[in-house]
mmCIF file of C-alpha atoms and ligand atoms in Angstrom:
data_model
loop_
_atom_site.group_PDB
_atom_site.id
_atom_site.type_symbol
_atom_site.label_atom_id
_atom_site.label_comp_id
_atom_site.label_asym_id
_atom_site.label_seq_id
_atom_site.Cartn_x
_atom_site.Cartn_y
_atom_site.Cartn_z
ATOM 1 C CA UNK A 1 -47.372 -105.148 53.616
ATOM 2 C CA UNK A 2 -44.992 -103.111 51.900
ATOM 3 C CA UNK A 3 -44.541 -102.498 48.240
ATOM 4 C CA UNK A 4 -41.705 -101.713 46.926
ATOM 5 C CA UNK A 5 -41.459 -100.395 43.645
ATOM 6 C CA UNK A 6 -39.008 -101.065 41.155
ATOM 7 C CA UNK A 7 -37.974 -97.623 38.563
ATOM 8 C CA UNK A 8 -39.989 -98.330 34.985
ATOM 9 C CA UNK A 9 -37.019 -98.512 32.152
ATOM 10 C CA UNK A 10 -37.813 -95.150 31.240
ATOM 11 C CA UNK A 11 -36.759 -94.187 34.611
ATOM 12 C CA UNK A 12 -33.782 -95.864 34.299
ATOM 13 C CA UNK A 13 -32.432 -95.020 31.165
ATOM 14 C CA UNK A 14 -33.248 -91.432 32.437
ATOM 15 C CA UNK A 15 -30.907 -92.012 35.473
ATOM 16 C CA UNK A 16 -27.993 -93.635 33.274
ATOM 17 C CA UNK A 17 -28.263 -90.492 30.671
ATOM 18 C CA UNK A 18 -28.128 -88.273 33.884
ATOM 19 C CA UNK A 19 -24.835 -90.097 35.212
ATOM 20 C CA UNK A 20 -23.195 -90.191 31.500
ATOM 21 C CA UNK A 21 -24.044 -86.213 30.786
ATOM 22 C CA UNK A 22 -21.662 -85.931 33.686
ATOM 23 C CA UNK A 23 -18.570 -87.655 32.009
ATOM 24 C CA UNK A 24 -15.711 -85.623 30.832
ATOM 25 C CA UNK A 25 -16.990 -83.237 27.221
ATOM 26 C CA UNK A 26 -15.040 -85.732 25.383
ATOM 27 C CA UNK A 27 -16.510 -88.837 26.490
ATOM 28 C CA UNK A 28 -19.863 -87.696 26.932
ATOM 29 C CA UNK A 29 -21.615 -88.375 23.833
ATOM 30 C CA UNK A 30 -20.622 -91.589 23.542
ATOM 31 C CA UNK A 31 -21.547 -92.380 27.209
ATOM 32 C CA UNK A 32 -24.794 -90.752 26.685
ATOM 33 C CA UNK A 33 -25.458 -93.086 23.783
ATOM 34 C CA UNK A 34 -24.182 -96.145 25.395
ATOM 35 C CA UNK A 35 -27.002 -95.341 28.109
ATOM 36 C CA UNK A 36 -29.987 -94.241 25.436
ATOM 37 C CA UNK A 37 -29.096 -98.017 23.512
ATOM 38 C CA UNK A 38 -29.106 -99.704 26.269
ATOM 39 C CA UNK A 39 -32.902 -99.241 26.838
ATOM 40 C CA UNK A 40 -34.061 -98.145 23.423
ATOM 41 C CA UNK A 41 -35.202 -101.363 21.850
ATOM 42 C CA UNK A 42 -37.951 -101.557 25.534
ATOM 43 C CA UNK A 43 -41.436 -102.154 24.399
ATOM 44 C CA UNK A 44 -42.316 -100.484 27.340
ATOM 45 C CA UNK A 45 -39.735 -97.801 27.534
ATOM 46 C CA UNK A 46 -42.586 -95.056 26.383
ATOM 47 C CA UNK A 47 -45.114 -97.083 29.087
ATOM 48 C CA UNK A 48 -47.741 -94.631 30.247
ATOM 49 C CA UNK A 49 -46.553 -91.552 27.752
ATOM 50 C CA UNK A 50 -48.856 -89.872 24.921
ATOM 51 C CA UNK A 51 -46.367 -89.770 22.273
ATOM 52 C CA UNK A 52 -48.745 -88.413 19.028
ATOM 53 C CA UNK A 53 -47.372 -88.020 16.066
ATOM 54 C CA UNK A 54 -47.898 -84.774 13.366
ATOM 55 C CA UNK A 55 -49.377 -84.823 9.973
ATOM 56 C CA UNK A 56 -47.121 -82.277 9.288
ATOM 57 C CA UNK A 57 -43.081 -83.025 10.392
ATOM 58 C CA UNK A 58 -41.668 -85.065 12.893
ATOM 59 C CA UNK A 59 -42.184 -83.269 16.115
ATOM 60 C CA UNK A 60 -40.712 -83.836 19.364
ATOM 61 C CA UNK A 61 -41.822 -85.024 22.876
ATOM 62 C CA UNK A 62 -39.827 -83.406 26.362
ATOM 63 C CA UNK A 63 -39.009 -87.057 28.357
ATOM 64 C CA UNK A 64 -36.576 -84.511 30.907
ATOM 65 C CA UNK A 65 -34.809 -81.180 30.798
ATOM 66 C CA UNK A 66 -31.565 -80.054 32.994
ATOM 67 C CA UNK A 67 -30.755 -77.329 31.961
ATOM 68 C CA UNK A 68 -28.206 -76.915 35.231
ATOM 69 C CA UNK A 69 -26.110 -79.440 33.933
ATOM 70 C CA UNK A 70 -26.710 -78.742 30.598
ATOM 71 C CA UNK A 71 -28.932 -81.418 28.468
ATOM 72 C CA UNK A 72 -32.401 -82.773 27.679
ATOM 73 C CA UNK A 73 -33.987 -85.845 26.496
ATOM 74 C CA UNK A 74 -37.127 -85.567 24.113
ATOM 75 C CA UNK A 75 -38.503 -88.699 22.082
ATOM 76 C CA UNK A 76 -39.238 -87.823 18.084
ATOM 77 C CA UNK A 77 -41.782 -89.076 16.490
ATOM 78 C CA UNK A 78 -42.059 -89.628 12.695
ATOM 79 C CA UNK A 79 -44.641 -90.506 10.416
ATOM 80 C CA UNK A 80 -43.887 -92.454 7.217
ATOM 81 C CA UNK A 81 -41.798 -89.943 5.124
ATOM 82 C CA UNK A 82 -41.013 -87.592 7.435
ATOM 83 C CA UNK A 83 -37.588 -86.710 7.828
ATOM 84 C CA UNK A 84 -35.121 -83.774 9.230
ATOM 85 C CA UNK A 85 -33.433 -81.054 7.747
ATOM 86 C CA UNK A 86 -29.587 -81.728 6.413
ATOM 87 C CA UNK A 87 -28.228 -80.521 9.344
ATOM 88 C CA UNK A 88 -25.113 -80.457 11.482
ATOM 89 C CA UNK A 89 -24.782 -79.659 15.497
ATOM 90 C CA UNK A 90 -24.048 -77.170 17.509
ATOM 91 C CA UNK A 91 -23.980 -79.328 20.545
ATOM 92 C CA UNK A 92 -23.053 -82.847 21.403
ATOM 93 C CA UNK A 93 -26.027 -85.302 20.534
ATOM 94 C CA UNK A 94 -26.433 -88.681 21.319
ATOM 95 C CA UNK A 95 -29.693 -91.193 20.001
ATOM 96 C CA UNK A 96 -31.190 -94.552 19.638
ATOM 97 C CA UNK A 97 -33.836 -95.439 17.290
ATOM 98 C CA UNK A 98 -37.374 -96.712 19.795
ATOM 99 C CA UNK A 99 -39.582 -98.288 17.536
ATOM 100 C CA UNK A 100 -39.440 -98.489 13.751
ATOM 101 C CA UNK A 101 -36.470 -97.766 11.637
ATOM 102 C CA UNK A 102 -34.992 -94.290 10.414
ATOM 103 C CA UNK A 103 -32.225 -93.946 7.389
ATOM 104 C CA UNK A 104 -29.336 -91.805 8.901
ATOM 105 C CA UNK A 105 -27.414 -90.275 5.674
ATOM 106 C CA UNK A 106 -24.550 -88.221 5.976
ATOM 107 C CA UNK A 107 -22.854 -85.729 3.808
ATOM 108 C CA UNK A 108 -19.698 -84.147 3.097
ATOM 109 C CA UNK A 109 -19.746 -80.387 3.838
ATOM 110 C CA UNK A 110 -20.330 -77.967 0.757
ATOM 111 C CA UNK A 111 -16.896 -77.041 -1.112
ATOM 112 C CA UNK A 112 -17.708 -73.509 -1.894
ATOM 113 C CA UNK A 113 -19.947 -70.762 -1.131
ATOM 114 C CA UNK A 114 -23.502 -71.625 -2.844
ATOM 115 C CA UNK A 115 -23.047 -75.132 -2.933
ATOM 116 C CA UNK A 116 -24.215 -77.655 -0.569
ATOM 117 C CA UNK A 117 -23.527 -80.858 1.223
ATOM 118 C CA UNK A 118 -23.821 -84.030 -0.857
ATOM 119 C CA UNK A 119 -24.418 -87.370 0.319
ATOM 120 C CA UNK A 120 -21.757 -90.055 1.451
ATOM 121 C CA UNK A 121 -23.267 -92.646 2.962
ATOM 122 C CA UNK A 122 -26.575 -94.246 4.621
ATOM 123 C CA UNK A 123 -26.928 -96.698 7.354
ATOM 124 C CA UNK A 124 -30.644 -98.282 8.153
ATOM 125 C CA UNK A 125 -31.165 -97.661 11.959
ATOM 126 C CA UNK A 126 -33.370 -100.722 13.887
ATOM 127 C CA UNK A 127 -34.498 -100.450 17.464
ATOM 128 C CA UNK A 128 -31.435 -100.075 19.780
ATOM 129 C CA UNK A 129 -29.493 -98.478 17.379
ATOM 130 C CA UNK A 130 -28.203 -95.289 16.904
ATOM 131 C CA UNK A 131 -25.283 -92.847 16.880
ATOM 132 C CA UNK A 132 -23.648 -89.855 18.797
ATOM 133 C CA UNK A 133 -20.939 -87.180 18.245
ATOM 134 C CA UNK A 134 -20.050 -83.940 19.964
ATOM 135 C CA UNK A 135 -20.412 -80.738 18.918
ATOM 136 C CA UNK A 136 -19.428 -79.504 15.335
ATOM 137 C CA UNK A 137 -21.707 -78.060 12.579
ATOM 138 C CA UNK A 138 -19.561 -79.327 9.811
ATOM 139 C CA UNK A 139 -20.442 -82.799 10.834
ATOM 140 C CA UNK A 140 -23.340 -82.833 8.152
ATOM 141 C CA UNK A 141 -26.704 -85.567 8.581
ATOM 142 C CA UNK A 142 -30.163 -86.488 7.887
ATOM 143 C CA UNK A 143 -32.798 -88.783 9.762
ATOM 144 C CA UNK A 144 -35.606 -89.881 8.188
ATOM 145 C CA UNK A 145 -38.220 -92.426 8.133
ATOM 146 C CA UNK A 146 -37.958 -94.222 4.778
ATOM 147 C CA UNK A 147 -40.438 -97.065 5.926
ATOM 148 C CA UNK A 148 -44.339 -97.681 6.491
ATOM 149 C CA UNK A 149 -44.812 -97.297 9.644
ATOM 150 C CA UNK A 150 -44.370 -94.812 12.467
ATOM 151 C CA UNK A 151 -40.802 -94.176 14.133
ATOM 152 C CA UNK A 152 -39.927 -93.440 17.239
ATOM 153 C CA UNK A 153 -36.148 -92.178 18.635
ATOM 154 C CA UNK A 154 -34.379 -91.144 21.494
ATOM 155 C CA UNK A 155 -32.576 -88.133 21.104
ATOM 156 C CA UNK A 156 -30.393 -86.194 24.038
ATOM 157 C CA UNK A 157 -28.906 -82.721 22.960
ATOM 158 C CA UNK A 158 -26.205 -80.709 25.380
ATOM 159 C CA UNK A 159 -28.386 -77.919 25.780
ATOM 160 C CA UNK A 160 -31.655 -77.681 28.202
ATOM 161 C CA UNK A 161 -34.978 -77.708 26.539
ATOM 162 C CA UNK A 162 -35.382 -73.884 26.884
ATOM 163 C CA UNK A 163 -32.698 -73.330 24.318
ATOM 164 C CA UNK A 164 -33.637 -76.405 21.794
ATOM 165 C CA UNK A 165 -34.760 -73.363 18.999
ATOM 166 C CA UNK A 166 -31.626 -72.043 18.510
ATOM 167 C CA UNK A 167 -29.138 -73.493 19.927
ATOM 168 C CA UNK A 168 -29.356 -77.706 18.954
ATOM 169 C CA UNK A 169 -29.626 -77.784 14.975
ATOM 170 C CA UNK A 170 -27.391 -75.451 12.760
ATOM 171 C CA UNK A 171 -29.379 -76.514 9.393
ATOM 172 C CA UNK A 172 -27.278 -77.002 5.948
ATOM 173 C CA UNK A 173 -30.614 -77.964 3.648
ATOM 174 C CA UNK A 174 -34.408 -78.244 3.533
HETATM 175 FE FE1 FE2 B 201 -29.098 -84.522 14.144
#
């Protein structure tokens, strides 16, 4: 008999953010999102992965580094009331919310030395939802989980894993 075994939708979304991280700089962030949405809202997407969460922040879980061509995939996970710093990018990002729902606020950039950002508009993010955009510290946002219940998101970064510390989130505000 032979068995032949289908990939698991992790394994496939994996493959799709592989092919997209590929595409031309300027397309790729979008094409990396298009790929992370398409399987974000899977029940089973996470199938057979510890995924705790942290008393503390939001803390982050490797699903696949390449750092040869340049990206990595991790799955956050937030408690209630956890959220990120107001932060911009250093490299292109692309993400999809799993489970849950996170507030995404953005903010205009600070006007002058010693001030900083201020807030311009929120969208409520549901499973298979999400946003992208390449690389540019002045683009200014925040995730967090507003709600009662545990979050999950996709999140893929241009940069491999090695390099997440210093070279993903160029950070505006606590
Ligand atoms: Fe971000």
């Amino acid at each position: 008999m032979t068995f032949i075994r289908t990939r698991s939708p992790r394994e496939t979304m994996l493959a799709g953010i592989a092919a997209a991280a590929r595409h031309p700089l300027a397309e790729r962030p979008r094409a990396v999102a298009a790929a992370i949405e398409a399987f974000a809202a899977d029940p089973a997407l996470l199938e057979g992965m510890d995924c705790p969460c942290c008393p503390d922040r939001y803390i982050r879980h490797l699903l696949q580094s390449d750092e040869e061509a340049g990206y990595a995939v991790v799955a956050l996970v937030w408690r209630p009331g956890q959220m990120s710093p107001v932060h911009g990018h250093k490299t292109w990002c692309a993400f999809a919310v799993h489970q849950g729902t996170l507030t995404e606020t953005y903010y205009a950039a600070a006007e002058a030395e010693g001030d900083l950002p201020q807030p311009r508009s929120t969208q409520l993010l549901h499973p298979g939802q999400g946003s992208h955009g390449p690389a540019d510290p002045a683009l200014i946002h925040r995730l967090a989980n507003l709600s009662c219940r545990t979050a999950i998101s996709i999140h893929c970064y241009g940069v491999g894993f090695d390099r997440f510390g210093q070279d993903v989130n160029e950070v505006h505000a606590a």
